[in-house]
Coordinates of N, CA and C and ligand atoms in Angstrom, one line a residue:
M158 N 111.2 92.8 116.2 CA 111.4 93.7 115.2 C 112.8 94.2 115.2
G159 N 113.5 94.1 114.1 CA 114.9 94.4 114.0 C 115.2 95.9 114.2
I160 N 115.8 96.3 115.2 CA 116.2 97.7 115.4 C 117.8 97.7 115.2
G161 N 118.2 98.5 114.3 CA 119.7 98.5 114.1 C 120.5 99.0 115.2
V162 N 121.8 98.8 115.2 CA 122.6 99.2 116.3 C 122.8 100.7 116.3
G163 N 122.8 101.3 115.1 CA 123.0 102.8 115.0 C 121.9 103.5 115.6
A164 N 122.1 104.8 115.8 CA 121.0 105.6 116.4 C 120.1 106.2 115.3
D165 N 120.5 106.0 114.0 CA 119.7 106.6 112.9 C 118.4 105.9 112.8
V166 N 117.3 106.7 112.6 CA 116.0 106.2 112.3 C 115.9 105.9 110.8
V167 N 116.4 106.8 110.0 CA 116.4 106.7 108.6 C 117.8 106.9 108.1
S168 N 118.3 106.1 107.2 CA 119.6 106.4 106.6 C 119.5 105.9 105.1
S169 N 120.0 106.8 104.2 CA 120.0 106.4 102.8 C 121.4 106.6 102.3
D170 N 121.7 105.8 101.3 CA 123.1 105.8 100.7 C 122.9 105.8 99.2
G171 N 123.3 106.9 98.5 CA 123.4 106.9 97.1 C 122.1 106.8 96.3
L172 N 121.0 107.3 96.9 CA 119.7 107.1 96.3 C 119.6 107.9 95.0
T173 N 119.2 107.1 93.9 CA 119.0 107.8 92.6 C 117.7 107.3 92.1
Y174 N 116.9 108.2 91.5 CA 115.6 107.9 91.0 C 115.3 108.7 89.7
T175 N 115.0 108.0 88.6 CA 114.9 108.6 87.3 C 113.4 108.5 86.9
V176 N 112.8 109.6 86.4 CA 111.5 109.6 85.8 C 111.7 110.0 84.3
G177 N 111.5 109.0 83.4 CA 111.7 109.3 82.0 C 113.2 109.8 81.8
Q178 N 113.4 111.0 81.3 CA 114.7 111.5 81.1 C 115.2 112.3 82.3
T179 N 114.3 112.6 83.2 CA 114.7 113.4 84.4 C 115.3 112.6 85.5
V180 N 116.5 113.0 86.0 CA 117.0 112.4 87.2 C 116.4 113.2 88.3
A181 N 115.3 112.7 88.9 CA 114.6 113.5 90.0 C 115.4 113.6 91.2
V182 N 116.2 112.5 91.6 CA 117.0 112.5 92.7 C 118.3 111.8 92.3
R183 N 119.5 112.4 92.7 CA 120.7 111.8 92.2 C 121.6 111.6 93.5
E184 N 122.0 110.4 93.7 CA 123.0 110.0 94.7 C 122.8 110.7 96.1
A185 N 121.6 110.6 96.6 CA 121.2 111.2 97.8 C 121.6 110.3 99.0
S186 N 122.4 110.8 99.9 CA 122.7 110.1 101.1 C 122.3 111.0 102.3
V187 N 121.5 110.5 103.2 CA 120.9 111.3 104.3 C 120.9 110.4 105.5
C188 N 121.2 110.9 106.7 CA 120.9 110.2 107.9 C 120.1 111.1 108.8
V189 N 119.1 110.5 109.4 CA 118.3 111.2 110.4 C 118.3 110.5 111.7
A190 N 118.7 111.2 112.8 CA 118.8 110.5 114.1 C 117.5 110.4 114.8
R191 N 117.4 109.6 115.8 CA 116.2 109.5 116.6 C 115.7 110.9 117.1
G192 N 114.5 111.2 116.9 CA 113.9 112.5 117.4 C 114.4 113.7 116.7
E193 N 115.2 113.6 115.7 CA 115.7 114.8 115.0 C 114.6 115.4 114.0
V194 N 114.6 116.7 113.9 CA 113.7 117.4 113.0 C 114.6 117.9 111.9
V195 N 114.4 117.4 110.7 CA 115.2 117.8 109.5 C 114.3 118.4 108.5
A196 N 114.6 119.6 108.0 CA 113.8 120.3 107.0 C 114.5 120.1 105.6
I197 N 113.7 119.8 104.6 CA 114.3 119.7 103.2 C 113.7 120.9 102.4
T198 N 114.5 121.8 101.9 CA 114.0 122.9 101.2 C 114.6 122.8 99.8
G199 N 114.2 123.8 98.9 CA 114.7 123.8 97.6 C 113.5 124.2 96.6
P200 N 113.9 124.7 95.5 CA 112.8 125.2 94.5 C 111.9 124.1 94.1
S201 N 110.8 124.5 93.6 CA 109.8 123.6 93.0 C 110.5 122.7 91.9
G202 N 110.2 121.4 91.9 CA 110.8 120.5 90.9 C 112.2 120.1 91.2
S203 N 112.7 120.4 92.4 CA 114.1 120.1 92.7 C 114.3 118.6 93.2
G204 N 113.1 117.9 93.5 CA 113.2 116.5 93.9 C 112.9 116.3 95.3
K205 N 112.4 117.3 96.0 CA 112.1 117.1 97.4 C 111.1 116.0 97.7
S206 N 109.9 116.0 97.0 CA 108.9 115.0 97.2 C 109.4 113.6 96.9
T207 N 110.1 113.6 95.8 CA 110.6 112.3 95.3 C 111.6 111.7 96.4
L208 N 112.4 112.6 96.9 CA 113.4 112.1 98.0 C 112.6 111.6 99.2
L209 N 111.6 112.4 99.6 CA 110.8 112.0 100.8 C 110.1 110.6 100.6
F210 N 109.6 110.4 99.4 CA 108.9 109.1 99.1 C 109.9 107.9 99.0
L211 N 111.1 108.3 98.5 CA 112.2 107.2 98.5 C 112.6 106.9 100.0
L212 N 112.7 107.9 100.8 CA 113.1 107.7 102.2 C 112.1 106.9 103.0
A213 N 110.8 107.1 102.6 CA 109.7 106.4 103.2 C 109.4 105.0 102.7
G214 N 110.2 104.6 101.6 CA 109.9 103.3 101.0 C 108.7 103.2 100.2
V215 N 108.1 104.4 99.8 CA 106.9 104.4 99.0 C 107.4 104.3 97.5
L216 N 108.5 104.9 97.2 CA 109.1 104.7 95.8 C 110.3 103.8 96.1
S217 N 110.7 103.0 95.1 CA 111.9 102.2 95.1 C 113.0 102.9 94.3
P218 N 114.2 103.1 94.8 CA 115.2 103.7 94.0 C 115.7 102.9 92.9
D219 N 116.2 103.6 91.8 CA 116.9 102.8 90.7 C 118.3 102.3 91.3
K220 N 118.9 103.1 92.2 CA 120.2 102.8 92.7 C 120.2 103.3 94.2
G221 N 121.0 102.6 95.0 CA 121.1 103.1 96.4 C 120.2 102.4 97.3
S222 N 120.3 102.7 98.6 CA 119.5 101.9 99.6 C 119.0 102.9 100.7
V223 N 117.9 102.4 101.4 CA 117.4 103.1 102.5 C 117.3 102.1 103.7
H224 N 117.7 102.5 104.8 CA 117.5 101.7 106.0 C 116.5 102.4 106.9
L225 N 115.5 101.7 107.4 CA 114.5 102.3 108.4 C 114.7 101.5 109.7
N226 N 115.2 102.2 110.7 CA 115.5 101.5 112.0 C 116.3 100.2 111.7
G227 N 117.3 100.4 110.8 CA 118.2 99.3 110.6 C 117.8 98.2 109.6
V228 N 116.5 98.3 109.1 CA 116.1 97.4 108.1 C 116.2 97.9 106.7
D229 N 116.9 97.2 105.9 CA 117.1 97.6 104.5 C 115.8 97.4 103.7
L230 N 115.1 98.6 103.4 CA 113.8 98.5 102.7 C 113.8 97.8 101.4
G231 N 115.0 97.8 100.7 CA 115.1 97.2 99.4 C 115.2 95.6 99.5
A232 N 115.4 95.2 100.8 CA 115.7 93.7 100.9 C 114.5 93.0 101.5
V233 N 113.4 93.7 101.7 CA 112.2 93.0 102.3 C 111.1 93.0 101.3
S234 N 110.0 92.2 101.5 CA 108.9 92.1 100.6 C 108.1 93.4 100.6
D235 N 107.2 93.6 99.6 CA 106.3 94.8 99.6 C 105.5 94.8 100.8
R236 N 105.0 93.6 101.2 CA 104.1 93.4 102.4 C 104.8 93.8 103.6
A237 N 106.1 93.4 103.8 CA 106.8 93.7 105.0 C 107.1 95.2 105.0
R238 N 107.4 95.8 103.8 CA 107.7 97.2 103.8 C 106.4 98.0 104.2
A239 N 105.3 97.6 103.7 CA 104.0 98.3 104.0 C 103.8 98.2 105.5
G240 N 104.1 97.0 106.1 CA 103.9 96.9 107.6 C 104.8 97.8 108.4
L241 N 106.1 97.9 107.9 CA 107.0 98.9 108.5 C 106.5 100.3 108.5
R242 N 106.0 100.6 107.3 CA 105.4 102.0 107.1 C 104.3 102.2 108.0
L243 N 103.4 101.3 108.1 CA 102.2 101.4 109.0 C 102.6 101.6 110.5
R244 N 103.6 100.8 110.9 CA 103.9 100.8 112.4 C 104.9 101.9 112.7
Q245 N 105.9 102.2 111.8 CA 107.0 103.0 112.2 C 107.0 104.4 111.6
C246 N 106.0 104.6 110.7 CA 106.0 105.9 109.9 C 104.7 106.6 110.1
G247 N 104.7 107.9 110.0 CA 103.5 108.7 109.9 C 103.7 109.7 108.7
F248 N 102.6 110.0 108.1 CA 102.6 110.9 106.9 C 101.7 112.1 107.0
V249 N 102.2 113.3 106.6 CA 101.3 114.4 106.5 C 101.5 115.0 105.1
M250 N 100.5 115.1 104.3 CA 100.6 115.7 103.0 C 100.0 117.1 102.9
Q251 N 100.2 117.8 101.8 CA 99.8 119.2 101.7 C 98.3 119.4 102.0
F252 N 97.5 118.5 101.5 CA 96.0 118.7 101.7 C 95.5 117.7 102.7
G253 N 96.3 117.2 103.6 CA 95.8 116.4 104.7 C 95.4 115.0 104.3
D254 N 94.7 114.9 103.2 CA 94.3 113.6 102.7 C 93.6 112.7 103.8
L255 N 92.7 113.4 104.6 CA 91.9 112.6 105.5 C 90.9 111.9 104.7
I256 N 90.4 110.8 105.3 CA 89.3 110.0 104.6 C 88.0 110.7 104.7
P257 N 87.4 111.2 103.6 CA 86.3 112.1 103.7 C 85.0 111.6 104.4
E258 N 84.8 110.2 104.3 CA 83.6 109.6 104.9 C 83.7 109.4 106.4
L259 N 85.0 109.5 106.9 CA 85.1 109.3 108.3 C 85.2 110.6 109.1
T260 N 84.8 110.6 110.4 CA 84.9 111.7 111.2 C 86.4 112.0 111.5
L261 N 86.6 113.2 112.1 CA 88.0 113.4 112.5 C 88.5 112.4 113.4
A262 N 87.7 112.0 114.4 CA 88.1 111.0 115.4 C 88.4 109.7 114.8
E263 N 87.5 109.3 113.8 CA 87.7 108.0 113.2 C 89.0 108.0 112.3
N264 N 89.3 109.2 111.7 CA 90.5 109.3 110.9 C 91.7 109.1 111.8
V265 N 91.7 109.7 113.0 CA 92.8 109.7 113.9 C 93.0 108.3 114.5
E266 N 91.9 107.6 114.7 CA 91.9 106.3 115.3 C 92.5 105.2 114.3
L267 N 92.4 105.5 113.0 CA 92.7 104.5 112.0 C 94.1 103.8 112.1
P268 N 95.2 104.6 112.3 CA 96.5 103.9 112.4 C 96.5 102.9 113.6
L269 N 95.8 103.3 114.7 CA 95.7 102.4 115.9 C 94.9 101.2 115.6
R270 N 93.7 101.3 114.9 CA 92.9 100.2 114.6 C 93.6 99.3 113.7
L271 N 94.3 99.8 112.7 CA 95.0 99.0 111.7 C 96.2 98.2 112.3
T272 N 96.7 98.7 113.5 CA 97.8 97.9 114.1 C 97.2 97.1 115.3
G273 N 95.9 96.9 115.4 CA 95.4 96.0 116.3 C 95.0 96.5 117.7
V274 N 95.0 97.8 117.9 CA 94.6 98.4 119.1 C 93.1 98.3 119.2
S275 N 92.6 98.1 120.4 CA 91.1 97.9 120.6 C 90.4 99.2 120.3
A276 N 89.1 99.1 119.9 CA 88.3 100.3 119.6 C 88.3 101.3 120.7
R277 N 88.1 100.7 121.9 CA 88.0 101.6 123.1 C 89.3 102.4 123.4
K278 N 90.4 101.7 123.3 CA 91.7 102.3 123.5 C 92.0 103.3 122.4
A279 N 91.7 103.0 121.2 CA 92.0 103.8 120.0 C 91.1 105.1 120.2
R280 N 89.9 105.0 120.6 CA 89.0 106.1 120.7 C 89.5 107.1 121.8
A281 N 90.0 106.5 122.9 CA 90.5 107.3 124.1 C 91.7 108.0 123.6
T282 N 92.6 107.4 122.9 CA 93.9 108.0 122.5 C 93.6 109.1 121.5
A283 N 92.7 108.8 120.5 CA 92.4 109.8 119.5 C 91.8 111.0 120.2
D284 N 90.8 110.8 121.1 CA 90.1 111.9 121.7 C 91.1 112.8 122.5
G285 N 92.1 112.2 123.2 CA 93.0 112.9 124.0 C 93.9 113.8 123.1
L286 N 94.3 113.3 121.9 CA 95.1 114.0 121.0 C 94.3 115.2 120.4
L287 N 93.1 114.9 120.0 CA 92.2 115.9 119.4 C 92.0 117.1 120.4
A288 N 91.8 116.7 121.6 CA 91.5 117.7 122.7 C 92.8 118.6 122.8
R289 N 93.9 117.9 122.8 CA 95.2 118.6 122.9 C 95.4 119.6 121.8
L290 N 94.8 119.3 120.6 CA 95.0 120.2 119.4 C 93.8 121.1 119.3
G291 N 93.0 121.2 120.3 CA 91.8 122.2 120.3 C 90.7 121.7 119.4
L292 N 90.6 120.4 119.2 CA 89.6 119.9 118.2 C 88.5 119.1 118.9
D293 N 88.3 119.3 120.2 CA 87.3 118.5 120.9 C 85.9 118.7 120.2
G294 N 85.6 119.9 119.9 CA 84.3 120.2 119.3 C 84.1 119.7 117.9
E295 N 85.1 119.3 117.3 CA 85.0 118.9 115.9 C 85.2 117.4 115.7
R296 N 85.4 116.6 116.8 CA 85.8 115.2 116.7 C 84.7 114.4 115.9
N297 N 83.5 114.7 115.9 CA 82.5 113.9 115.2 C 82.1 114.5 113.9
R298 N 82.8 115.5 113.4 CA 82.5 116.1 112.1 C 83.4 115.4 111.0
T299 N 82.9 115.4 109.8 CA 83.7 114.9 108.7 C 84.6 116.0 108.2
P300 N 85.7 115.7 107.5 CA 86.6 116.8 107.1 C 86.0 117.9 106.3
S301 N 85.0 117.7 105.5 CA 84.4 118.8 104.7 C 83.6 119.8 105.6
R302 N 83.3 119.4 106.9 CA 82.6 120.2 107.8 C 83.5 121.0 108.8
V303 N 84.8 121.0 108.5 CA 85.7 121.8 109.4 C 86.6 122.6 108.5
S304 N 87.3 123.6 109.1 CA 88.2 124.5 108.3 C 89.4 123.7 107.8
G305 N 90.1 124.3 106.9 CA 91.4 123.7 106.4 C 92.4 123.5 107.5
G306 N 92.5 124.4 108.3 CA 93.5 124.3 109.4 C 93.1 123.3 110.4
Q307 N 91.8 123.1 110.7 CA 91.3 122.1 111.6 C 91.6 120.7 111.0
A308 N 91.3 120.6 109.7 CA 91.5 119.3 109.1 C 93.0 118.9 109.1
Q309 N 93.8 120.0 108.8 CA 95.3 119.7 108.8 C 95.8 119.3 110.2
R310 N 95.3 119.9 111.2 CA 95.7 119.4 112.6 C 95.2 118.0 112.9
A311 N 94.0 117.6 112.4 CA 93.6 116.3 112.5 C 94.5 115.3 111.7
A312 N 94.9 115.7 110.6 CA 95.9 114.9 109.8 C 97.2 114.7 110.5
I313 N 97.6 115.8 111.2 CA 98.8 115.7 112.0 C 98.6 114.8 113.2
A314 N 97.5 114.8 113.8 CA 97.2 113.9 114.9 C 97.2 112.4 114.4
R315 N 96.6 112.2 113.2 CA 96.6 110.9 112.6 C 98.0 110.4 112.3
A316 N 98.9 111.3 111.9 CA 100.3 110.9 111.6 C 101.1 110.5 112.8
L317 N 100.7 111.1 114.0 CA 101.5 110.8 115.2 C 100.8 110.0 116.3
V318 N 99.6 109.6 116.0 CA 98.8 108.9 117.1 C 99.4 107.6 117.5
H319 N 100.1 106.9 116.6 CA 100.7 105.6 117.0 C 102.2 105.7 117.3
Q320 N 102.6 106.9 117.6 CA 104.0 107.2 118.0 C 105.0 106.6 117.1
P321 N 105.0 107.0 115.8 CA 105.9 106.4 114.8 C 107.3 106.9 115.1
S322 N 108.3 106.1 114.7 CA 109.7 106.6 114.9 C 110.0 107.7 114.0
V323 N 109.3 107.9 112.8 CA 109.6 109.0 111.9 C 108.3 109.4 111.2
V324 N 108.2 110.8 111.1 CA 107.0 111.4 110.4 C 107.6 112.0 109.1
F325 N 107.0 111.8 108.0 CA 107.3 112.4 106.7 C 106.2 113.4 106.4
A326 N 106.6 114.7 106.2 CA 105.6 115.7 106.0 C 106.0 116.4 104.7
D327 N 105.1 116.5 103.7 CA 105.4 117.1 102.4 C 104.6 118.4 102.3
E328 N 105.3 119.5 102.6 CA 104.7 120.9 102.5 C 103.3 120.9 103.3
P329 N 103.4 120.5 104.6 CA 102.2 120.3 105.4 C 101.4 121.5 105.7
T330 N 102.0 122.7 105.5 CA 101.3 123.9 105.8 C 101.1 124.8 104.5
G331 N 101.5 124.2 103.4 CA 101.5 124.9 102.1 C 100.2 125.4 101.6
A332 N 99.1 124.7 102.1 CA 97.7 125.1 101.6 C 97.0 126.0 102.6
L333 N 97.6 126.4 103.6 CA 96.9 127.1 104.7 C 97.3 128.6 104.8
D334 N 96.3 129.4 105.3 CA 96.6 130.8 105.6 C 97.7 130.8 106.7
S335 N 98.3 132.0 106.9 CA 99.5 132.0 107.8 C 99.2 131.7 109.2
H336 N 98.0 132.1 109.7 CA 97.6 131.8 111.1 C 97.5 130.2 111.3
S337 N 96.7 129.6 110.4 CA 96.5 128.2 110.5 C 97.8 127.4 110.2
A338 N 98.6 128.0 109.3 CA 99.9 127.3 109.0 C 100.7 127.3 110.3
A339 N 100.8 128.4 111.0 CA 101.6 128.5 112.2 C 101.1 127.5 113.3
Q340 N 99.7 127.5 113.4 CA 99.1 126.6 114.4 C 99.4 125.1 114.1
S341 N 99.3 124.8 112.8 CA 99.5 123.4 112.4 C 101.0 123.0 112.6
L342 N 101.9 123.9 112.2 CA 103.3 123.7 112.3 C 103.7 123.4 113.8
S343 N 103.2 124.3 114.7 CA 103.6 124.1 116.1 C 103.0 122.8 116.6
A344 N 101.8 122.4 116.2 CA 101.2 121.1 116.6 C 102.1 120.0 116.1
L345 N 102.5 120.1 114.9 CA 103.4 119.0 114.3 C 104.7 118.9 115.1
L346 N 105.3 120.0 115.3 CA 106.6 120.0 116.0 C 106.5 119.6 117.5
D347 N 105.4 120.1 118.2 CA 105.2 119.7 119.6 C 105.0 118.2 119.7
L348 N 104.1 117.7 118.9 CA 103.8 116.3 119.0 C 105.0 115.4 118.7
A349 N 105.7 115.8 117.6 CA 106.9 115.0 117.3 C 107.9 115.0 118.4
R350 N 108.2 116.2 118.9 CA 109.2 116.4 120.0 C 108.7 115.7 121.2
A351 N 107.5 115.8 121.6 CA 106.9 115.2 122.8 C 107.0 113.7 122.7
G352 N 106.7 113.1 121.5 CA 106.7 111.7 121.4 C 108.0 111.1 121.0
G353 N 109.0 111.9 120.7 CA 110.3 111.4 120.3 C 110.4 110.9 118.9
S354 N 109.4 111.3 118.1 CA 109.4 110.9 116.7 C 110.4 111.9 115.9
A355 N 111.2 111.3 115.0 CA 111.9 112.1 114.1 C 110.9 112.7 113.1
L356 N 111.3 113.9 112.5 CA 110.4 114.5 111.6 C 111.2 115.0 110.3
I357 N 110.8 114.5 109.2 CA 111.4 115.0 107.9 C 110.4 115.8 107.2
L358 N 110.7 117.1 107.1 CA 109.7 118.1 106.8 C 110.1 118.8 105.5
V359 N 109.4 118.5 104.4 CA 109.7 119.2 103.1 C 108.9 120.6 103.1
T360 N 109.6 121.6 102.9 CA 109.0 123.0 102.9 C 109.7 123.9 102.0
H361 N 109.1 124.9 101.4 CA 109.9 125.9 100.8 C 109.7 127.2 101.5
A362 N 109.1 127.2 102.7 CA 109.0 128.4 103.5 C 110.2 128.4 104.5
A363 N 111.0 129.5 104.4 CA 112.2 129.7 105.2 C 111.8 129.7 106.7
E364 N 110.7 130.3 107.1 CA 110.3 130.4 108.5 C 110.0 129.0 109.0
V365 N 109.5 128.1 108.2 CA 109.3 126.7 108.6 C 110.6 126.0 108.8
A366 N 111.5 126.1 107.8 CA 112.8 125.5 107.9 C 113.5 125.9 109.1
A367 N 113.3 127.2 109.5 CA 114.1 127.7 110.7 C 113.7 127.0 112.0
T368 N 112.6 126.3 112.0 CA 112.3 125.6 113.3 C 112.9 124.2 113.4
A369 N 113.6 123.8 112.3 CA 114.2 122.5 112.3 C 115.6 122.4 113.0
D370 N 116.0 121.2 113.4 CA 117.3 121.1 114.0 C 118.4 121.2 112.9
R371 N 118.0 120.8 111.6 CA 119.0 120.8 110.5 C 118.2 121.1 109.2
V372 N 118.8 121.8 108.3 CA 118.2 122.1 107.1 C 119.0 121.5 105.9
L373 N 118.4 120.7 105.0 CA 119.0 120.2 103.8 C 118.4 121.0 102.6
T374 N 119.2 121.3 101.7 CA 118.7 122.0 100.5 C 118.9 121.1 99.3
M375 N 117.9 121.0 98.4 CA 118.0 120.3 97.2 C 118.0 121.2 96.0
R376 N 118.7 120.9 95.0 CA 118.8 121.7 93.8 C 119.0 120.7 92.6
D377 N 118.1 120.7 91.7 CA 118.2 119.8 90.5 C 118.5 118.4 90.9
G378 N 117.8 117.9 91.9 CA 117.9 116.5 92.3 C 119.1 116.2 93.2
V379 N 119.9 117.2 93.5 CA 121.1 116.9 94.2 C 121.0 117.6 95.6
L380 N 121.3 116.8 96.7 CA 121.3 117.4 98.0 C 122.6 118.2 98.1
Q381 N 122.5 119.5 98.5 CA 123.6 120.4 98.6 C 124.4 120.1 99.9
A382 N 125.7 120.1 99.8 CA 126.5 119.8 101.0 C 126.4 121.0 102.0
Ligands
ADP98 N1 105.5 110.9 88.6 C1 106.3 111.8 87.9 N2 106.1 111.9 86.5 C2 106.8 112.8 85.9 N3 107.8 113.6 86.4 C3 108.0 113.5 87.7 C4 107.3 112.6 88.5 N4 107.7 112.7 89.8 C5 108.7 113.6 89.7 N5 108.9 114.1 88.5 C6 109.9 115.1 88.1 O1 111.0 115.0 88.9 C7 111.5 116.2 89.3 C8 111.3 116.4 90.9 O2 110.0 116.4 91.2 P1 109.5 116.5 92.7 O3 110.2 115.5 93.6 O4 108.0 116.5 92.7 O5 110.0 118.0 93.1 P2 109.6 118.9 94.3 O6 108.8 118.2 95.3 O7 110.9 119.5 94.8 O8 108.8 120.0 93.7 C9 110.6 117.2 88.6 O9 111.4 117.6 87.4 C10 109.4 116.5 88.2 O10 108.8 117.0 87.1
MG99 MG1 106.9 118.4 96.0

C-alpha cells in the first residue's frame, strides 16, 4: 500500500465543488497530520459536510485534488478508492447510521469482517471495544432497542474498530442530549487518540471544537485563514 513520504494523512489542494449555481466549496486546501484532531466549524450551509465528503473521496471535486496517505484519490479507480475508504477511513454521521437489522456487536464487527478478519477475532475485538464504551449489556441488541447515546457510541466503535488512519465525523453529537453528547464525544476523542487515528470533526458546537488540536472555520464555501 503506497504511503506517502509526508506525515500528512489527508491533504487537499484547491478543492472546488459546485452544486447547481452554488459553489458549496471553493479552493479549499487542508492538511491533516497523523493523529491530529481538526474541527471544522461554520454556519449551516457553509459547506462543511461537502468539504468532509470531498476529503473522504465520497464526492469528487470539480477542481483540485485530495491525497489520502499519499495516494491521489482522483487518480485511482472507484473500486480502489472504495477500498482505501474501507481500510483507511472511519465515518460517524449525525444519526449514527447503524444497520438496523444487525446487533450493536455485529455492526461494530462489520469493518473487520469486510477487510477479511476472522469471525472469532472480529467478535473479540468488537466486544472489547463495546465493553470499553460501557455497552457490554447492549451488545446483542439492535439499534432500535438502545438509547440514542448508546447507538452513537456503537457507531463510534464501528468507525474506529479497524484502526483507520483517519475518522471523518459530521456533527456526531448533534442529535444527542448534552450528557450523551459529552459521553460520545469523549469516546470518539479517546479512541482516536489511543489508536493514533486522525480525526476531522465537523461541528457547530464551540465546546466540541475546543477539544480539537486545530479549528478551521468555513464561511460561504471558503475556509477562513
Ligand atoms: N446535494 C445537494 N443538493 C443541493 N444543494 C446542496 C447539496 N449539497 C450541498 N448543497 C448546498 O451547498 C451548500 C453547502 O452545503 P453543506 O456542505 O451541506 O453545508 P453545511 O454542512 O455546512 O451545513 C449549501 O448551500 C447547500 O444548500
Ligand atoms: Mg452539514
